[in-house]
Short mmCIF file of C-alpha atoms in Angstrom, two decimals:
data_model
loop_
_atom_site.label_atom_id
_atom_site.label_comp_id
_atom_site.label_asym_id
_atom_site.label_seq_id
_atom_site.Cartn_x
_atom_site.Cartn_y
_atom_site.Cartn_z
CA ARG D 1 -57.03 -49.35 -0.98
CA LYS D 2 -55.12 -52.31 0.42
CA GLU D 3 -51.40 -51.87 1.00
CA VAL D 4 -50.57 -54.81 -1.27
CA GLU D 5 -52.94 -56.25 -3.86
CA GLN D 6 -52.77 -59.27 -6.12
CA ASP D 7 -55.11 -61.00 -8.53
CA PRO D 8 -56.00 -64.24 -6.72
CA GLY D 9 -56.32 -66.23 -9.94
CA PRO D 10 -56.23 -69.13 -10.47
CA PHE D 11 -54.09 -68.86 -13.56
CA ASN D 12 -54.36 -72.16 -15.44
CA VAL D 13 -51.65 -72.48 -18.05
CA PRO D 14 -50.27 -75.37 -20.12
CA GLU D 15 -46.76 -76.66 -19.61
CA GLY D 16 -44.24 -74.57 -21.48
CA ALA D 17 -46.32 -71.41 -21.37
CA THR D 18 -45.13 -68.03 -20.17
CA VAL D 19 -47.16 -66.46 -17.40
CA ALA D 20 -46.90 -63.15 -15.57
CA PHE D 21 -48.33 -61.85 -12.34
CA ASN D 22 -48.51 -58.31 -11.05
CA CYS D 23 -48.70 -56.96 -7.53
CA THR D 24 -49.66 -53.36 -6.80
CA TYR D 25 -48.70 -51.47 -3.67
CA SER D 26 -50.04 -48.27 -2.19
CA ASN D 27 -47.04 -46.81 -0.34
CA SER D 28 -44.87 -44.93 -2.81
CA ALA D 29 -42.05 -44.84 -0.24
CA SER D 30 -41.66 -48.64 -0.22
CA GLN D 31 -38.04 -49.65 -0.82
CA SER D 32 -37.94 -53.43 -0.66
CA PHE D 33 -39.92 -56.01 -2.57
CA PHE D 34 -40.04 -59.78 -2.56
CA TRP D 35 -41.78 -62.70 -4.20
CA TYR D 36 -42.51 -65.76 -2.09
CA ARG D 37 -43.83 -69.13 -3.16
CA GLN D 38 -46.22 -71.21 -1.08
CA ASP D 39 -47.06 -74.81 -1.87
CA CYS D 40 -50.34 -76.27 -0.69
CA ARG D 41 -50.37 -76.74 3.11
CA LYS D 42 -46.74 -75.61 3.38
CA GLU D 43 -45.02 -72.50 4.65
CA PRO D 44 -44.08 -69.61 2.33
CA LYS D 45 -40.51 -69.57 1.05
CA LEU D 46 -38.54 -66.81 -0.61
CA LEU D 47 -38.52 -67.09 -4.39
CA MET D 48 -36.63 -63.91 -5.19
CA SER D 49 -36.03 -60.34 -4.15
CA VAL D 50 -37.00 -57.59 -6.58
CA TYR D 51 -34.32 -55.05 -7.39
CA SER D 52 -34.83 -51.64 -8.96
CA SER D 53 -33.04 -52.73 -12.10
CA GLY D 54 -34.99 -55.96 -12.36
CA ASN D 55 -33.48 -59.38 -11.83
CA GLU D 56 -33.56 -62.80 -13.36
CA ASP D 57 -33.06 -66.26 -11.90
CA GLY D 58 -33.30 -68.97 -14.49
CA ARG D 59 -36.85 -69.03 -15.83
CA PHE D 60 -38.01 -66.37 -13.38
CA THR D 61 -37.81 -62.62 -13.92
CA ALA D 62 -38.88 -59.99 -11.41
CA GLN D 63 -39.36 -56.33 -12.23
CA LEU D 64 -40.28 -53.16 -10.40
CA ASN D 65 -42.28 -50.28 -11.84
CA ARG D 66 -42.07 -47.44 -9.34
CA ALA D 67 -44.07 -44.97 -11.43
CA SER D 68 -47.09 -47.25 -11.50
CA GLN D 69 -46.33 -48.83 -8.13
CA TYR D 70 -46.30 -52.46 -9.03
CA ILE D 71 -43.94 -55.39 -9.16
CA SER D 72 -44.18 -58.27 -11.59
CA LEU D 73 -43.09 -61.88 -11.80
CA LEU D 74 -42.61 -63.59 -15.15
CA ILE D 75 -42.26 -67.34 -15.41
CA ARG D 76 -41.05 -68.75 -18.71
CA ASP D 77 -41.37 -72.34 -19.90
CA SER D 78 -43.75 -73.25 -17.06
CA LYS D 79 -43.28 -76.64 -15.38
CA LEU D 80 -45.83 -78.72 -13.53
CA SER D 81 -43.72 -78.12 -10.43
CA ASP D 82 -44.34 -74.37 -10.71
CA SER D 83 -47.92 -74.94 -9.55
CA ALA D 84 -48.19 -73.00 -6.30
CA THR D 85 -49.38 -69.74 -4.84
CA TYR D 86 -47.12 -66.75 -5.44
CA LEU D 87 -47.14 -64.06 -2.78
CA CYS D 88 -45.74 -60.59 -3.08
CA VAL D 89 -44.28 -59.11 0.08
CA ILE D 90 -43.57 -55.47 0.70
CA PRO D 91 -42.30 -54.17 4.03
CA THR D 92 -43.83 -50.91 5.15
CA SER D 93 -41.22 -48.26 4.41
CA GLY D 94 -38.72 -47.76 7.21
CA THR D 95 -39.96 -50.76 9.18
CA TYR D 96 -39.72 -54.52 9.26
CA LYS D 97 -43.49 -54.81 8.96
CA TYR D 98 -43.68 -57.30 6.08
CA ILE D 99 -47.08 -57.08 4.40
CA PHE D 100 -48.15 -60.00 2.23
CA GLY D 101 -50.49 -59.88 -0.70
CA THR D 102 -53.25 -62.49 -0.75
CA GLY D 103 -51.35 -64.46 -3.36
CA THR D 104 -51.90 -65.54 -6.95
CA ARG D 105 -52.59 -69.20 -7.51
CA LEU D 106 -50.92 -70.83 -10.50
CA LYS D 107 -51.82 -74.22 -11.95
CA VAL D 108 -49.63 -75.59 -14.69
CA LEU D 109 -51.48 -78.24 -16.67
CA ALA D 110 -49.98 -81.23 -18.48
CA ASP E 1 -29.06 -76.04 10.47
CA ALA E 2 -32.36 -75.99 12.32
CA GLY E 3 -34.98 -73.72 10.86
CA VAL E 4 -37.82 -72.02 12.70
CA ILE E 5 -39.50 -74.58 14.92
CA GLN E 6 -43.16 -74.34 15.84
CA SER E 7 -45.31 -76.47 18.10
CA PRO E 8 -47.82 -77.94 18.11
CA ARG E 9 -48.21 -78.70 14.41
CA HIS E 10 -51.92 -79.39 14.88
CA GLU E 11 -54.30 -78.47 17.65
CA VAL E 12 -57.98 -79.16 17.97
CA THR E 13 -59.71 -77.56 20.90
CA GLU E 14 -63.13 -76.52 22.06
CA MET E 15 -64.44 -73.00 22.17
CA GLY E 16 -63.48 -71.26 25.37
CA GLN E 17 -60.27 -73.17 25.93
CA GLU E 18 -56.85 -71.55 26.15
CA VAL E 19 -54.47 -72.20 23.28
CA THR E 20 -50.71 -71.65 23.43
CA LEU E 21 -48.58 -71.78 20.30
CA ARG E 22 -44.81 -71.89 20.56
CA CYS E 23 -41.95 -70.80 18.36
CA LYS E 24 -38.18 -71.12 18.37
CA PRO E 25 -36.58 -68.75 15.85
CA ILE E 26 -33.37 -69.36 13.96
CA SER E 27 -30.38 -68.73 16.19
CA GLY E 28 -28.92 -65.27 15.62
CA HIS E 29 -32.08 -63.80 14.12
CA ASP E 30 -33.22 -60.68 15.94
CA TYR E 31 -36.68 -60.32 14.42
CA LEU E 32 -39.60 -62.63 15.10
CA PHE E 33 -43.02 -62.46 13.47
CA TRP E 34 -46.37 -64.10 14.10
CA TYR E 35 -48.74 -64.45 11.13
CA ARG E 36 -52.20 -65.95 10.76
CA GLN E 37 -53.37 -67.43 7.45
CA THR E 38 -56.94 -68.11 6.40
CA MET E 39 -58.50 -68.65 3.00
CA MET E 40 -60.56 -65.49 3.32
CA ARG E 41 -57.91 -63.07 4.61
CA GLY E 42 -54.62 -64.56 3.48
CA LEU E 43 -51.49 -64.00 5.57
CA GLU E 44 -52.03 -61.37 8.25
CA LEU E 45 -49.23 -60.02 10.39
CA LEU E 46 -50.31 -60.20 14.03
CA ILE E 47 -47.22 -58.92 15.84
CA TYR E 48 -43.48 -58.68 15.45
CA PHE E 49 -40.59 -58.42 17.89
CA ASN E 50 -37.08 -57.00 17.64
CA ASN E 51 -34.57 -58.21 20.21
CA ASN E 52 -37.45 -59.68 22.23
CA VAL E 53 -39.34 -56.37 22.37
CA PRO E 54 -42.77 -56.08 20.68
CA ILE E 55 -42.51 -53.43 17.97
CA ASP E 56 -45.91 -53.54 16.30
CA ASP E 57 -48.94 -55.42 17.61
CA SER E 58 -51.52 -53.54 15.58
CA GLY E 59 -52.51 -56.77 13.84
CA MET E 60 -53.50 -58.58 17.01
CA PRO E 61 -57.25 -59.07 16.57
CA GLU E 62 -58.41 -58.38 20.11
CA ASP E 63 -57.56 -58.74 23.75
CA ARG E 64 -58.02 -62.49 23.61
CA PHE E 65 -54.70 -62.67 21.80
CA SER E 66 -51.36 -62.10 23.51
CA ALA E 67 -47.77 -62.76 22.52
CA LYS E 68 -44.57 -62.86 24.50
CA MET E 69 -40.92 -63.31 23.80
CA PRO E 70 -39.13 -63.94 27.10
CA ASN E 71 -35.77 -64.58 25.44
CA ALA E 72 -34.11 -64.66 22.04
CA SER E 73 -34.91 -68.31 21.44
CA PHE E 74 -38.56 -68.59 22.40
CA SER E 75 -41.90 -66.94 21.76
CA THR E 76 -45.51 -67.80 22.51
CA LEU E 77 -48.83 -66.75 21.05
CA LYS E 78 -51.74 -67.29 23.38
CA ILE E 79 -55.46 -67.20 22.69
CA GLN E 80 -57.74 -67.10 25.70
CA PRO E 81 -60.59 -67.84 25.36
CA SER E 82 -60.51 -69.37 21.89
CA GLU E 83 -63.40 -69.04 19.43
CA PRO E 84 -64.26 -70.94 16.23
CA ARG E 85 -63.30 -67.89 14.14
CA ASP E 86 -59.73 -68.25 15.42
CA SER E 87 -59.36 -71.42 13.36
CA ALA E 88 -56.44 -70.82 11.02
CA VAL E 89 -52.81 -71.70 10.38
CA TYR E 90 -50.50 -69.67 12.58
CA PHE E 91 -47.00 -69.14 11.25
CA CYS E 92 -43.96 -67.92 13.08
CA ALA E 93 -41.11 -66.42 11.06
CA SER E 94 -37.73 -64.96 11.87
CA SER E 95 -35.28 -62.68 10.13
CA ALA E 96 -31.99 -60.93 10.70
CA THR E 97 -31.35 -57.20 10.57
CA TRP E 98 -30.71 -56.12 6.99
CA ASP E 99 -27.61 -54.11 7.77
CA ARG E 100 -25.65 -57.23 8.66
CA GLY E 101 -25.39 -58.15 5.02
CA ASN E 102 -28.62 -60.10 5.11
CA THR E 103 -31.19 -59.88 2.36
CA GLY E 104 -34.17 -59.43 4.65
CA GLU E 105 -35.49 -62.91 3.92
CA LEU E 106 -38.21 -64.17 6.23
CA PHE E 107 -37.79 -67.79 7.29
CA PHE E 108 -41.03 -69.46 8.24
CA GLY E 109 -41.80 -72.37 10.48
CA GLU E 110 -44.09 -75.13 9.24
CA GLY E 111 -47.06 -73.55 10.99
CA SER E 112 -49.53 -74.56 13.67
CA ARG E 113 -52.93 -75.56 12.31
CA LEU E 114 -55.57 -74.60 14.87
CA THR E 115 -59.14 -75.82 14.81
CA VAL E 116 -61.56 -74.46 17.40
CA LEU E 117 -64.81 -76.41 17.62
#
């Protein structure tokens, strides 16, 4: 099993829709979790960290489910500008070895 | 503030040639990472350094790849000899130690797009 797994998509959704992605991880000792966004032919950039209690930033909500070993990202009221690849990142426990999932591609359609 | 700076942005070379990619991390960051991104394999961690010392190079594909960090403001990734399967985007990223009140965010450079013919 890969350390970090994501559904590659693409997820094609209309503007205004709500969409959610999951990312599963294999190391139950993992402590830190992140979502990054990558636009086409650009570098990845931090979207948000994922806290144990869940966190929200505007239209974006990130949650952690330790029992089932996955994190999720929910995007409400999708905009055309949300079209990108969303990468989950989980450092190997006790290290700075940041492991990236392969990413989930989102296309928001007009 | 200057971000992570990589050069060259694009490189086209012929099989067998030596390729050197360069990276200047954000000043004050003590971690530096080299990643390779391809459509098939996504973002793969090749190697990372802490205070200029290589910590984990288990992702380096083979002996043709080498990385150095001679000082806190410069790192190189070298491929010798290069092969067509090395064609990819190579990203450098830097980060600061989490216990200094930092969130652990990785800051990426714009990448070096390598094509080996």
